[in-house]
Structures are given as structure tokens and as C-alpha cells.
Tab-separated table of C-alpha atoms in Angstrom:
chain	number	residue	atom	x	y	z
A	2	MET	CA	17.658	-7.032	-73.120
A	3	ARG	CA	18.980	-10.906	-72.822
A	4	LEU	CA	16.632	-11.021	-69.399
A	5	ALA	CA	13.790	-9.801	-71.369
A	6	LYS	CA	13.910	-12.512	-73.885
A	7	LEU	CA	14.235	-14.743	-71.485
A	8	LEU	CA	11.307	-13.720	-69.517
A	9	LEU	CA	9.097	-13.916	-73.278
A	10	THR	CA	10.324	-17.219	-73.600
A	11	THR	CA	9.340	-18.818	-70.426
A	12	SER	CA	6.031	-16.707	-70.128
A	13	LEU	CA	5.213	-18.264	-73.933
A	14	LEU	CA	6.067	-22.023	-72.101
A	15	ILE	CA	3.802	-21.515	-69.477
A	16	VAL	CA	1.018	-20.941	-71.452
A	17	PHE	CA	1.991	-23.823	-73.790
A	18	SER	CA	1.921	-25.875	-70.941
A	19	PHE	CA	-1.170	-24.937	-69.601
A	20	ALA	CA	-3.028	-25.108	-72.790
A	21	LEU	CA	-1.667	-28.756	-73.132
A	22	TYR	CA	-2.874	-29.822	-69.740
A	23	ALA	CA	-5.844	-27.890	-69.249
A	24	SER	CA	-7.835	-29.192	-72.259
A	25	GLU	CA	-6.396	-32.701	-71.995
A	26	THR	CA	-9.441	-34.598	-71.363
A	27	ASP	CA	-11.370	-32.649	-73.616
A	28	ARG	CA	-8.920	-33.796	-76.693
A	29	VAL	CA	-9.686	-36.902	-78.463
A	30	TRP	CA	-6.307	-36.539	-80.458
A	31	THR	CA	-3.168	-34.457	-80.406
A	32	ALA	CA	-0.494	-34.300	-82.798
A	33	VAL	CA	2.648	-31.772	-82.281
A	34	LEU	CA	4.864	-30.932	-85.152
A	35	TYR	CA	8.228	-29.186	-85.575
A	36	ASP	CA	7.547	-26.474	-87.547
A	37	GLU	CA	11.802	-25.747	-88.755
A	38	SER	CA	10.977	-22.370	-90.469
A	39	ALA	CA	9.441	-21.047	-87.118
A	40	ASN	CA	11.874	-23.157	-84.758
A	41	SER	CA	8.731	-23.882	-82.951
A	42	LEU	CA	6.565	-26.871	-81.671
A	43	VAL	CA	2.792	-26.838	-83.113
A	44	MET	CA	0.251	-28.438	-81.187
A	45	LEU	CA	-3.265	-29.185	-83.049
A	46	ALA	CA	-5.955	-30.581	-81.548
A	47	PRO	CA	-10.039	-30.111	-82.107
A	48	ASP	CA	-10.258	-27.280	-80.103
A	49	GLY	CA	-7.516	-25.063	-81.496
A	50	VAL	CA	-3.753	-24.511	-82.296
A	51	THR	CA	-1.211	-23.457	-80.178
A	52	THR	CA	2.646	-23.034	-81.012
A	53	TYR	CA	5.881	-22.248	-78.727
A	54	PRO	CA	8.851	-20.919	-80.110
A	55	LEU	CA	12.361	-22.987	-78.930
A	56	PRO	CA	15.371	-21.748	-78.167
A	57	ASN	CA	17.725	-21.656	-81.170
A	58	VAL	CA	19.614	-24.651	-80.618
A	59	GLY	CA	20.822	-25.393	-83.995
A	60	TYR	CA	19.926	-26.023	-87.627
A	61	GLN	CA	18.184	-28.675	-89.532
A	62	ALA	CA	16.682	-30.735	-87.172
A	63	ASP	CA	16.681	-34.546	-88.861
A	64	VAL	CA	14.510	-36.086	-86.023
A	65	ILE	CA	12.601	-34.403	-83.147
A	66	LYS	CA	10.255	-35.789	-80.598
A	67	VAL	CA	8.258	-34.547	-77.425
A	68	SER	CA	7.716	-36.696	-74.588
A	69	ASP	CA	3.966	-37.818	-73.977
A	70	ASP	CA	3.841	-35.800	-70.673
A	71	PHE	CA	5.318	-32.967	-72.423
A	72	ARG	CA	8.299	-32.131	-70.189
A	73	TYR	CA	10.866	-32.795	-73.161
A	74	ALA	CA	11.703	-32.110	-76.351
A	75	ILE	CA	14.588	-33.907	-77.746
A	76	GLY	CA	16.391	-33.262	-81.113
A	77	LEU	CA	18.892	-34.455	-83.451
A	78	PHE	CA	20.050	-30.916	-84.979
A	79	ASN	CA	23.403	-30.350	-86.630
A	80	ASN	CA	24.932	-26.902	-87.182
A	81	HIS	CA	25.439	-26.183	-83.300
A	82	TYR	CA	28.570	-23.825	-83.037
A	83	ASP	CA	31.180	-25.334	-85.321
A	84	ASN	CA	29.877	-28.914	-85.087
A	85	ASN	CA	28.280	-28.772	-88.657
A	86	LEU	CA	28.478	-32.384	-89.907
A	87	ILE	CA	27.459	-34.438	-87.078
A	88	ASP	CA	23.506	-34.324	-85.723
A	89	GLU	CA	23.892	-33.807	-81.584
A	90	VAL	CA	21.185	-35.343	-79.359
A	91	THR	CA	19.515	-32.154	-78.401
A	92	ILE	CA	17.765	-32.200	-74.711
A	93	ILE	CA	15.243	-29.167	-74.607
A	94	ASP	CA	13.699	-29.102	-70.906
A	95	LEU	CA	10.090	-27.797	-71.467
A	96	ASN	CA	9.732	-26.621	-68.069
A	97	THR	CA	13.090	-24.949	-67.479
A	98	ASN	CA	14.091	-24.201	-70.680
A	99	ILE	CA	17.124	-25.641	-70.116
A	100	VAL	CA	18.902	-27.219	-72.761
A	101	ARG	CA	21.439	-29.984	-72.819
A	102	TYR	CA	23.818	-31.300	-75.957
A	103	ILE	CA	25.084	-34.806	-75.690
A	104	PRO	CA	28.263	-34.915	-77.744
A	105	PRO	CA	29.217	-38.097	-79.563
A	106	LEU	CA	30.021	-41.362	-78.243
A	107	PRO	CA	33.596	-42.041	-77.201
A	108	LEU	CA	34.765	-44.891	-79.160
A	109	GLU	CA	37.506	-47.331	-79.213
A	110	ASP	CA	40.129	-49.363	-81.137
A	111	ASN	CA	40.296	-47.005	-84.326
A	112	GLU	CA	36.109	-47.109	-84.361
A	113	ILE	CA	34.895	-43.210	-85.443
A	114	PHE	CA	31.500	-42.054	-84.376
A	115	VAL	CA	29.601	-40.904	-87.651
A	116	ASP	CA	26.212	-39.595	-86.512
A	117	TYR	CA	23.002	-40.256	-84.648
A	118	THR	CA	20.243	-41.337	-86.377
A	119	ARG	CA	17.050	-42.080	-84.523
A	120	MET	CA	15.469	-41.911	-81.056
A	121	ALA	CA	12.578	-43.733	-78.704
A	122	PHE	CA	11.221	-42.610	-75.087
A	123	LYS	CA	10.898	-44.889	-72.400
A	124	TYR	CA	7.502	-45.494	-71.262
A	125	ASP	CA	8.004	-43.297	-68.281
A	126	MET	CA	9.930	-40.561	-69.964
A	127	THR	CA	12.520	-40.723	-67.849
A	128	GLU	CA	15.045	-41.713	-70.359
A	129	ILE	CA	15.670	-42.011	-74.310
A	130	ALA	CA	17.118	-44.610	-76.723
A	131	VAL	CA	19.060	-42.865	-79.743
A	132	ALA	CA	20.776	-45.420	-82.391
A	133	TYR	CA	23.914	-44.154	-83.940
A	134	ILE	CA	26.213	-45.474	-86.743
A	135	SER	CA	29.907	-45.760	-87.036
A	136	HIS	CA	33.154	-46.537	-88.940
A	137	ASP	CA	35.883	-48.813	-88.113
A	138	MET	CA	39.024	-47.074	-89.628
A	139	LYS	CA	40.694	-50.950	-89.939
A	140	GLY	CA	37.544	-52.885	-91.617
A	141	GLY	CA	38.566	-51.243	-95.276
A	142	PHE	CA	34.954	-50.312	-95.651
A	143	GLY	CA	33.829	-46.415	-96.426
A	144	CYS	CA	30.901	-45.829	-94.288
A	145	CYS	CA	29.451	-46.811	-92.520
A	146	ASP	CA	29.997	-50.606	-90.965
A	147	SER	CA	29.358	-50.174	-87.292
A	148	GLY	CA	26.946	-48.624	-85.091
A	149	GLY	CA	24.619	-49.253	-81.786
A	150	ILE	CA	22.209	-47.799	-79.344
A	151	VAL	CA	22.809	-45.690	-76.319
A	152	ILE	CA	20.365	-45.100	-73.413
A	153	VAL	CA	20.542	-41.041	-72.508
A	154	GLU	CA	19.032	-40.122	-69.089
A	155	LEU	CA	16.897	-36.949	-69.349
A	156	ALA	CA	17.448	-34.968	-66.286
A	157	SER	CA	21.132	-35.186	-66.278
A	158	GLY	CA	21.912	-35.901	-70.164
A	159	GLU	CA	23.988	-38.715	-69.251
A	160	ILE	CA	24.717	-41.597	-71.022
A	161	THR	CA	23.816	-44.636	-69.107
A	162	HIS	CA	23.670	-47.705	-71.082
A	163	HIS	CA	25.422	-48.782	-74.366
A	164	LEU	CA	24.449	-51.633	-77.062
A	165	ASP	CA	27.333	-52.242	-79.741
A	166	ILE	CA	25.122	-53.962	-82.579
A	167	ASP	CA	28.405	-55.262	-84.358
A	168	ALA	CA	29.243	-57.199	-81.027
A	169	ASP	CA	26.182	-58.035	-79.322
A	170	VAL	CA	23.683	-58.665	-82.037
A	171	SER	CA	24.325	-61.755	-84.271
A	172	ILE	CA	23.442	-60.419	-87.828
A	173	PRO	CA	26.025	-59.905	-90.025
A	174	SER	CA	26.338	-56.632	-92.046
A	175	MET	CA	23.762	-54.805	-89.570
A	176	SER	CA	25.365	-51.292	-88.578
A	177	SER	CA	22.405	-49.098	-87.369
A	178	ALA	CA	18.812	-49.844	-85.708
A	179	TRP	CA	15.446	-48.576	-86.336
A	180	LEU	CA	13.709	-48.125	-83.006
A	181	ASP	CA	9.982	-48.604	-82.123
A	182	ALA	CA	8.582	-48.413	-79.073
A	183	TRP	CA	10.151	-48.727	-75.207
A	184	THR	CA	7.934	-50.744	-73.376
A	185	ARG	CA	8.363	-52.753	-70.145
A	186	GLU	CA	9.419	-55.716	-71.632
A	187	GLY	CA	12.103	-53.511	-73.031
A	188	LEU	CA	13.474	-51.443	-76.497
A	189	TRP	CA	11.770	-52.966	-79.576
A	190	PHE	CA	14.434	-52.506	-82.295
A	191	ALA	CA	15.667	-53.986	-85.717
A	192	PRO	CA	19.113	-54.000	-86.738
A	193	ARG	CA	19.426	-52.211	-90.236
A	194	CYS	CA	22.362	-51.569	-92.962
A	195	ALA	CA	22.768	-47.847	-92.643
A	196	THR	CA	24.432	-47.807	-95.962
A	197	CYS	CA	23.289	-50.866	-98.408
A	198	THR	CA	19.834	-49.829	-98.454
A	199	PRO	CA	18.338	-53.323	-98.278
A	200	THR	CA	14.675	-54.023	-98.669
A	201	PRO	CA	13.340	-52.768	-95.165
A	202	LYS	CA	11.447	-55.439	-93.891
A	203	PHE	CA	12.603	-57.153	-90.378
A	204	PHE	CA	12.009	-58.830	-87.304
A	205	TYR	CA	12.427	-57.294	-84.018
A	206	GLN	CA	14.449	-57.308	-81.310
A	207	ILE	CA	14.221	-56.711	-77.912
A	208	TRP	CA	16.909	-54.970	-75.743
A	209	ASN	CA	16.797	-54.605	-71.810
A	210	PRO	CA	19.591	-52.495	-71.137
A	211	TYR	CA	19.562	-52.585	-67.103
A	212	ASP	CA	20.490	-56.499	-67.546
A	213	ASP	CA	22.100	-56.411	-71.169
A	214	THR	CA	19.961	-58.947	-72.979
A	215	VAL	CA	18.783	-59.117	-76.608
A	216	THR	CA	15.805	-61.092	-77.376
A	217	PRO	CA	14.903	-62.365	-80.751
A	218	THR	CA	11.060	-61.891	-81.490
A	219	THR	CA	8.335	-62.749	-84.232
A	220	ARG	CA	6.992	-59.481	-84.548
A	221	TYR	CA	7.434	-58.274	-88.305
A	222	ASP	CA	7.224	-55.038	-90.124
A	223	ASP	CA	7.912	-53.094	-93.241
A	224	LEU	CA	8.696	-50.032	-93.232
A	225	MET	CA	7.750	-49.168	-96.918
A	226	TYR	CA	4.399	-50.660	-97.119
A	227	ALA	CA	2.867	-51.610	-93.462
A	228	GLU	CA	1.646	-49.765	-90.218
A	229	ARG	CA	1.118	-51.351	-87.180
A	230	LEU	CA	-2.193	-50.330	-85.345
A	231	GLU	CA	-0.911	-49.941	-81.497
A	232	SER	CA	-4.372	-50.389	-80.061
A	233	THR	CA	-4.683	-53.912	-81.665
A	234	GLY	CA	-1.192	-54.743	-83.071
A	235	GLU	CA	-2.807	-55.584	-86.559
A	236	LEU	CA	-0.250	-55.058	-88.972
A	237	LEU	CA	-1.709	-53.091	-92.225
A	238	TYR	CA	-0.051	-54.325	-95.137
A	239	GLY	CA	0.137	-53.336	-98.816
A	240	GLU	CA	1.231	-55.952	-100.864
A	241	ASN	CA	1.840	-57.557	-104.357
A	242	HIS	CA	0.366	-60.953	-104.366
A	243	ASP	CA	0.809	-63.189	-107.458
A	244	ASP	CA	-2.740	-64.532	-107.603
A	245	TYR	CA	-4.190	-61.127	-108.121
A	246	PRO	CA	-3.916	-58.664	-111.307
A	247	ALA	CA	-0.055	-56.860	-111.823
A	248	GLY	CA	0.994	-60.010	-109.465
A	249	GLY	CA	4.929	-60.151	-109.832
A	250	LEU	CA	5.186	-56.513	-110.938
A	251	THR	CA	8.028	-54.845	-109.414
A	252	PHE	CA	10.160	-51.757	-110.120
A	253	ILE	CA	13.671	-50.665	-109.157
A	254	ASN	CA	14.996	-50.625	-105.989
A	255	ASP	CA	12.254	-53.504	-105.058
A	256	TYR	CA	9.586	-51.121	-105.433
A	257	VAL	CA	6.400	-53.103	-105.737
A	258	ALA	CA	2.882	-52.317	-107.627
A	259	LEU	CA	0.563	-52.793	-104.657
A	260	ASN	CA	-2.680	-54.740	-105.558
A	261	VAL	CA	-4.015	-55.596	-102.448
A	262	VAL	CA	-4.286	-54.571	-98.759
A	263	SER	CA	-4.073	-57.431	-96.006
A	264	ILE	CA	-4.258	-57.407	-92.211
A	265	TYR	CA	-2.321	-59.482	-89.996
A	266	GLN	CA	-2.819	-59.957	-86.498
A	267	LEU	CA	-0.216	-59.331	-83.797
A	268	ASP	CA	0.612	-63.199	-83.965
A	269	GLU	CA	1.030	-63.666	-87.527
A	270	SER	CA	3.694	-63.042	-89.428
A	271	PRO	CA	3.968	-62.230	-93.143
A	272	PRO	CA	6.768	-64.307	-94.471
A	273	ASP	CA	4.869	-67.512	-92.660
A	274	THR	CA	1.178	-66.678	-93.168
A	275	ASP	CA	-1.003	-65.530	-95.739
A	276	GLY	CA	-2.926	-62.557	-94.609
A	277	GLN	CA	-6.642	-61.649	-94.636
A	278	VAL	CA	-7.123	-59.145	-98.133
A	279	VAL	CA	-9.378	-56.842	-96.757
A	280	TYR	CA	-9.072	-54.365	-100.282
A	281	PHE	CA	-8.970	-55.244	-103.736
A	282	ASP	CA	-10.026	-53.026	-106.732
A	283	ILE	CA	-9.234	-54.290	-110.355
A	284	GLU	CA	-9.702	-50.673	-111.166
A	285	ASN	CA	-6.976	-49.289	-108.822
A	286	LEU	CA	-3.860	-51.024	-109.001
A	287	GLN	CA	-0.422	-49.444	-107.977
A	288	PHE	CA	-1.545	-47.271	-105.308
A	289	GLU	CA	0.357	-45.881	-102.302
A	290	ARG	CA	0.837	-47.452	-99.181
A	291	PRO	CA	-2.113	-47.560	-97.393
A	292	HIS	CA	-2.751	-45.660	-94.025
A	293	TRP	CA	-4.689	-46.377	-90.839
A	294	VAL	CA	-7.174	-43.567	-90.032
A	295	MET	CA	-10.155	-42.445	-87.622
A	296	GLY	CA	-8.397	-44.342	-84.665
A	297	GLY	CA	-7.859	-47.304	-86.617
A	298	GLN	CA	-11.663	-47.718	-87.974
A	299	ALA	CA	-10.529	-47.655	-91.177
A	300	PHE	CA	-7.880	-47.075	-93.438
A	301	LEU	CA	-6.927	-44.714	-96.191
A	302	ILE	CA	-6.376	-45.700	-100.182
A	303	GLN	CA	-4.615	-43.335	-102.541
A	304	GLY	CA	-4.251	-44.236	-105.995
A	305	ALA	CA	-6.398	-44.131	-108.935
A	306	LYS	CA	-9.358	-44.607	-106.878
A	307	ASN	CA	-9.139	-42.572	-103.527
A	308	ALA	CA	-11.003	-44.418	-100.870
A	309	ILE	CA	-11.662	-44.867	-97.286
A	310	VAL	CA	-12.149	-48.577	-96.352
A	311	PHE	CA	-14.145	-49.668	-93.312
A	312	ARG	CA	-13.843	-52.852	-91.178
A	313	ASN	CA	-17.408	-53.929	-92.378
A	314	GLY	CA	-16.262	-53.564	-95.877
A	315	ALA	CA	-18.001	-50.450	-96.659
A	316	LEU	CA	-16.000	-47.944	-98.203
A	317	ILE	CA	-16.030	-43.954	-99.373
A	318	GLU	CA	-14.581	-43.302	-102.722
A	319	PHE	CA	-13.547	-39.626	-103.061
A	320	ASP	CA	-11.610	-37.200	-105.104
A	321	ALA	CA	-8.245	-35.923	-104.220
A	322	ASP	CA	-5.217	-34.637	-105.900
A	323	TRP	CA	-2.128	-36.324	-103.873
A	324	LYS	CA	0.697	-34.989	-105.763
A	325	SER	CA	1.844	-32.660	-103.375
A	326	THR	CA	0.309	-34.043	-100.553
A	327	GLU	CA	2.308	-36.035	-97.779
A	328	PHE	CA	0.516	-38.156	-95.089
A	329	LEU	CA	1.203	-37.127	-91.444
A	330	VAL	CA	-0.834	-39.053	-88.928
A	331	MET	CA	-4.304	-40.339	-88.260
A	332	THR	CA	-6.599	-38.797	-85.877
A	333	THR	CA	-9.448	-40.321	-84.267
A	334	ASP	CA	-11.900	-39.236	-87.167
A	335	GLY	CA	-9.839	-38.874	-89.753
A	336	TRP	CA	-6.269	-37.879	-90.418
A	337	LEU	CA	-3.429	-35.021	-90.982
A	338	ALA	CA	-1.474	-33.908	-94.111
A	339	LYS	CA	0.766	-31.723	-95.534
A	340	ASP	CA	0.333	-29.714	-98.762
A	341	ALA	CA	3.950	-29.311	-99.943
A	342	MET	CA	2.998	-26.644	-102.333
A	343	THR	CA	0.989	-24.302	-100.024
A	344	GLY	CA	2.544	-25.473	-96.486
A	345	GLU	CA	-0.961	-25.829	-95.337
A	346	VAL	CA	-1.385	-28.433	-92.576
A	347	LEU	CA	-5.053	-30.394	-93.741
A	348	HIS	CA	-7.228	-32.347	-91.871
A	349	TYR	CA	-9.430	-34.528	-93.555
A	350	SER	CA	-12.118	-36.268	-91.363
A	351	VAL	CA	-15.305	-37.961	-92.488
A	352	GLU	CA	-18.923	-36.535	-92.004
A	353	ASN	CA	-22.271	-37.652	-93.428
A	354	ASN	CA	-20.537	-40.448	-95.461
A	355	GLN	CA	-18.058	-37.859	-97.127
A	356	VAL	CA	-14.685	-36.660	-96.800
A	357	VAL	CA	-14.350	-33.013	-95.685
A	358	ARG	CA	-11.158	-30.908	-95.782
A	359	ASP	CA	-10.295	-28.071	-93.272
A	360	VAL	CA	-7.275	-25.800	-93.060
A	361	LEU	CA	-5.339	-26.218	-89.208
A	362	TYR	CA	-1.971	-24.534	-89.726
A	363	GLN	CA	0.201	-22.672	-92.423
A	364	SER	CA	3.723	-23.505	-92.131
A	365	HIS	CA	6.476	-21.980	-94.545
A	366	GLY	CA	8.721	-24.787	-94.407
A	367	ARG	CA	9.808	-28.547	-93.406
A	368	LEU	CA	7.642	-30.000	-90.670
A	369	ILE	CA	8.581	-33.111	-88.442
A	370	LEU	CA	5.982	-35.260	-86.392
A	371	ALA	CA	7.243	-34.582	-83.000
A	372	ASN	CA	4.134	-36.404	-80.993
A	373	HIS	CA	0.908	-38.152	-81.392
A	374	LEU	CA	-1.474	-39.045	-78.675
A	375	LEU	CA	-5.246	-40.551	-79.721
A	376	GLU	CA	-7.651	-41.038	-76.751
A	377	PRO	CA	-8.421	-44.622	-76.769
A	378	LEU	CA	-11.988	-45.457	-78.974
A	379	ARG	CA	-14.617	-46.687	-76.540
A	380	GLY	CA	-15.442	-50.094	-77.347
A	381	GLN	CA	-12.945	-52.602	-79.117
A	382	LEU	CA	-12.647	-52.608	-82.484
A	383	PRO	CA	-14.522	-55.117	-84.814
A	384	ALA	CA	-12.741	-57.552	-86.854
A	385	PHE	CA	-12.411	-56.693	-90.613
A	386	THR	CA	-15.649	-58.726	-92.297
A	387	GLN	CA	-14.057	-58.934	-95.771
A	388	ASP	CA	-11.764	-61.726	-97.124
A	389	ILE	CA	-11.195	-60.965	-100.640
A	390	ALA	CA	-10.608	-64.091	-103.143
A	391	PRO	CA	-8.666	-63.320	-106.518
A	392	PRO	CA	-11.111	-62.593	-109.464
A	393	ASP	CA	-11.608	-64.733	-112.451
A	394	GLU	CA	-9.800	-62.652	-114.771
A	395	PRO	CA	-6.899	-63.208	-117.367
A	396	PHE	CA	-3.640	-61.529	-116.515
A	397	CYS	CA	0.188	-61.908	-117.435
A	398	TYR	CA	2.503	-62.506	-114.518
A	399	GLY	CA	4.299	-59.211	-113.637
A	400	ASN	CA	1.907	-57.018	-115.631
A	401	LEU	CA	-1.373	-55.138	-115.366
A	402	PRO	CA	-4.522	-56.922	-116.184
A	403	VAL	CA	-5.327	-57.793	-119.975
A	404	GLN	CA	-7.859	-55.397	-121.382
A	405	LEU	CA	-7.935	-56.313	-124.838
A	406	HIS	CA	-9.897	-59.293	-126.456
A	407	ILE	CA	-10.363	-60.602	-130.361
A	408	GLY	CA	-12.477	-58.081	-131.793
A	409	ASP	CA	-11.933	-55.271	-129.810
A	410	TYR	CA	-10.459	-51.679	-131.300
A	411	ALA	CA	-7.858	-50.065	-129.364
A	412	ARG	CA	-6.262	-46.533	-129.424
A	413	THR	CA	-2.367	-46.110	-129.324
A	414	LEU	CA	-1.112	-44.443	-126.158
A	415	ASN	CA	2.475	-44.235	-127.060
A	416	SER	CA	4.929	-43.179	-130.048
A	417	ASN	CA	7.811	-45.088	-128.863
A	418	SER	CA	9.097	-47.196	-132.045
A	419	VAL	CA	9.707	-50.387	-130.215
A	420	LEU	CA	7.125	-50.511	-127.334
A	421	GLY	CA	4.574	-48.606	-129.263
A	422	GLY	CA	5.287	-49.672	-132.899
A	423	LEU	CA	3.765	-52.417	-134.760
A	424	TRP	CA	5.885	-55.455	-135.228
A	425	ILE	CA	4.636	-56.713	-138.641
A	426	GLY	CA	4.113	-60.181	-139.254
A	427	ASP	CA	1.438	-62.870	-139.866
A	428	GLY	CA	3.035	-65.272	-137.689
A	429	ASP	CA	3.472	-66.135	-134.157
A	430	VAL	CA	4.825	-63.827	-131.564
A	431	ASP	CA	8.018	-65.711	-131.433
A	432	ASP	CA	8.724	-65.073	-134.729
A	433	LYS	CA	8.591	-61.121	-134.667
A	434	THR	CA	11.676	-59.102	-134.862
A	435	HIS	CA	13.646	-55.726	-134.886
A	436	ASP	CA	13.849	-55.921	-138.151
A	437	ASN	CA	10.275	-54.752	-139.261
A	438	VAL	CA	9.053	-52.431	-137.161
A	439	LEU	CA	6.495	-49.735	-138.113
A	440	PRO	CA	6.070	-46.579	-136.008
A	441	ILE	CA	2.541	-45.889	-134.990
A	442	PRO	CA	0.991	-42.477	-134.470
A	443	VAL	CA	-0.412	-41.755	-131.293
A	444	ASN	CA	-4.102	-42.147	-131.340
A	445	SER	CA	-4.212	-44.158	-134.313
A	446	ILE	CA	-6.771	-47.191	-133.973
A	447	VAL	CA	-6.055	-50.913	-134.373
A	448	ARG	CA	-8.440	-54.132	-134.408
A	449	ILE	CA	-7.278	-56.851	-132.183
A	450	ILE	CA	-7.220	-60.241	-134.196
A	451	ASP	CA	-5.105	-62.428	-131.553
A	452	GLY	CA	-4.067	-62.238	-128.522
A	453	THR	CA	-3.215	-62.552	-125.529
A	454	GLU	CA	0.609	-63.746	-125.189
A	455	CYS	CA	2.365	-63.311	-121.770
A	456	LEU	CA	6.077	-63.026	-122.550
A	457	ASP	CA	8.130	-60.008	-120.460
A	458	HIS	CA	5.446	-57.582	-122.295
A	459	VAL	CA	1.911	-58.690	-122.998
A	460	TRP	CA	1.265	-58.671	-126.861
A	461	VAL	CA	-1.702	-59.017	-128.957
A	462	LYS	CA	-1.963	-59.583	-132.392
A	463	VAL	CA	-3.682	-56.272	-134.494
A	464	ASP	CA	-4.889	-55.033	-137.908
A	465	TYR	CA	-3.459	-51.675	-138.546
A	466	LYS	CA	-5.324	-50.330	-141.539
A	467	GLY	CA	-4.482	-53.710	-143.293
A	468	LYS	CA	-0.890	-54.411	-142.108
A	469	ILE	CA	-0.752	-57.254	-139.768
A	470	GLY	CA	1.472	-57.661	-136.309
A	471	TRP	CA	2.074	-57.664	-132.927
A	472	MET	CA	2.146	-54.515	-130.693
A	473	VAL	CA	2.423	-54.067	-126.925
A	474	GLU	CA	-0.624	-53.991	-124.708
A	475	THR	CA	0.766	-53.298	-121.285
A	476	TRP	CA	4.202	-53.610	-119.912
A	477	TRP	CA	5.819	-52.463	-116.467
A	478	GLY	CA	3.009	-50.984	-115.303
A	479	ILE	CA	2.225	-49.083	-118.403
A	480	TYR	CA	-0.464	-49.192	-121.190
A	481	TYR	CA	0.262	-48.721	-124.515
A	482	LEU	CA	-3.233	-49.713	-125.895
A	483	GLU	CA	-6.474	-48.942	-124.245
A	484	PRO	CA	-9.791	-50.428	-125.795
A	485	ILE	CA	-12.457	-48.083	-127.531
A	486	ASP	CA	-15.603	-48.453	-128.637
A	487	PRO	CA	-15.730	-49.398	-132.075
A	488	PRO	CA	-15.640	-46.565	-134.493
A	489	ILE	CA	-18.574	-45.268	-136.264
A	490	GLY	CA	-18.711	-47.253	-139.356
A	491	MET	CA	-16.929	-50.509	-138.019
A	492	PRO	CA	-19.023	-52.461	-135.569
A	493	TYR	CA	-17.866	-55.307	-133.218
A	494	ILE	CA	-17.140	-58.083	-135.350
A	495	PRO	CA	-15.236	-61.174	-133.838
A	496	TYR	CA	-12.309	-61.851	-136.055
């Protein structure tokens, strides 16, 4: 029975490998996903879907990658045998089906290994770099105050080189590493704190494991809001600019309200250079991080408005509900996404100036992007033509744009007695007190008679059924009043 199972697995592997190489020249994009529920690799391409079941090597893969030559699948799996707390580097040879487990790195001087975290293939697909975190038992810190990077030779499974971040990189309190590309220059990585969750902005370092040198660079990244286009080096950056409405609007854990999208060239660094603003819409603030789509010909905006923005400034707006949709990766003609509610893998593309959606695959659990290949676009991508200046619109720092002016009518949106209430008083905004706040029902009509006053909240003076006082128009990304047309019998008359 065991032999029959092995033969079946090998047969599927041959078919899978043949499918990859036989039509490689016909594919303009390929994405390989790991479907955890099926324990299978799923290759998506314009000409179809191919699946390959993997041997049972563990459970709950935190990371899995497939090499560009489709020779190896490398995963960080836990719960292999009785080792259910630590992720092991698991090497699956897709030609022979041999599986190798790389145990935790042996450490010295009271330092204990905690976990492997991230991986990056070498450019020739013969080695892989793996970041880890560890803990110094003498350090007095909970976890995890140390870490480094190891190099694993794929053919043998041996650890050949080791970088101790605390000892070899002169950046304090950095115990892990974000790994990016491993080019002929070396391994591009960024020292990170594994437990203190700092703002995820950094400059890369380059480690050459063969002469054990670490070289700082001026290449910048922001894991939360930025994406770099490999073919051009351009950094696509969702930002919060103080010169634009909603500038300075921030939330807990350093989350910001994105109000512009900027482009930085390869030799430009956001902390030192102002980017080229290529998207701003006063009616579309607080959008999600932008993503490259269509092979870098355009980028995607997901917010109150959804748009594909092209390099010549043209855009396509379209309807979509993103509440359960997770962006996966771009294709040459669009992008892939997963619907978390249905498990469907979706391909969005642009046809005849419209965004269309196709279902490519049905999953039943968690998906991990394991590989992504794009055929280079013919011709050089043009530069972005737009460079959008701030609008001549009034706004208060750290808040959404002002929408109400003297003489306007507004509808109340929130029953909160403080933020949605009427602070009764005919004096200045500084004279208002908590002692005289009148709750106002939702959908009540008020008339603006004075304002705007910029404090932490944006205040306007209103008349509500003959009672005069101050109300909050907007604060912390929420509107408490919205403009409406004058009610019937109540024409617009400047106060």
C-alpha cells in the first residue's frame, strides 16, 4: 500500500513538472499558491490551473516558497512529530520527493532558539536564507531579544553560513530580519525587532555570506504602505501628507489615513525626498494601501472609490465590495485576490476599459503565495505623467476635509451625547463646557451659523430649533454632521 501511494505521488509530480515547463513560454504570468486545507501546491496561469499534493510534512505552515525553477518547495511547518512549538525548515525536492528537516540552529552561551521566521531564495536557487529569533537567558527580557540569519544549502540540507544580528549589525534592539531579494550583490535584509512591533519602516542592509560583510544601503521600504516594482525599482507609496486634506490623521498603532499615493524612484528615499504625488481624490480618503497591478502599468486603489490608476493619469473607477477580499499578487493584465468568505481565488483584469472578475480556483482554507513569475512587458514602462498639487480647500490638521459652511444645513449622524450633542452657548468655541450638552437625535436638522474652528475636533456653530451652540463636524476620521439640501420651506439664507 505504501509503494502504491509513493508511485501515485511521483506520477502526479511528473505531470505537475511537465505542465510547468511545457507551457512556460506560453504564459505571461504564473502564481503558485499553497492550499493548506488540501496540502497542495496550486499553479494558476492564463491557460489553466494545475494542483500537486505535497507529502504530509507537518501542519500550519507559516511560510512556504517554491523556487523559480520549480525544483524545491521550502516551508516553515510546525507540529512535525512531537515538535509542535517550533517551525522547522522543511525542504521538499519536487523532482525526487525527498523531504529534509532542518532542525533549530544550535546556539551557545545560554541563548535558546525560538523560531524560524522568513526565507529568501538565492538568485540561482541553490541556497535559501532563513531568518530566526532567539532569546538570551541572561538578558532578563521575556522574548525575543536575539536572532540572526542562516544559509541552508538545498541539495544537502546543511547550514553553511550564519549571521548573528546582535553581534554583527550595529543597530540596537534588533533581533530579527525582514528578508527581501538575494541578488548577486548579496542578501537584502532589514534588521527588525521581533516583539516590540515598531513602525515598519527601514533601510536595507546587504549581507554577503561568503566574505561575511554587511553593507548599509539607502534603499528604503515600508512594509505597511509601500510596494516596490522589481522591473523599474519604483516605490509605490500610500502616504499621509500634511499639505492635503486629512493630513496628520493617525490612529492607534501608527496607522494613518492615506490621502495620497506617491512614486519614488530607485535612488529616492521617502524620509529625504518628496515623492511625485500620482493620486489624490478629496472624495476618497482613508483608502487601503495601493498595489501594483497589470505588470506595473497601473496601480489599484481600494476605498470609498475603487480605481485603477494608469501612468498617463487616466483611471477606471469600478464597484467592488472589499470587506472579505484579500489582495494576493499582480498579474500582467490585472491581479489575483482571495475571497475569505467563499474561498474563491479571483482574477481581476481590465477589458475594454472595464474591470472584470473571473473565478480561477476554489479553496477551503488558508492560502499562502509561494511563487510569482511575470514575463517582462515588451517595451519600457513610461514615467507617471501626473504630479498632483494640494487642492485649495480648507481643512483642519489631523481631520477629514471641512464640508460645512455658514448658511448650510446639516443632518446629525451620531447619537453620542458628547461628540454628537449640542454644546449650548452663544459664545466662542473656547467657552463651551461639559455642563451644558444637549443630546441630539440622529437625523436631526441643524443650520450652520458660524465656524469652522480647528481644535482637536472640528467644530461648527449651529442653530437647532432655536437653541444655539457648538457641534462636532468631524473628528478622528468620522463625520458627525453631513451637509444636506435646505429642507422644503427653509431656503438657503446666509446667516
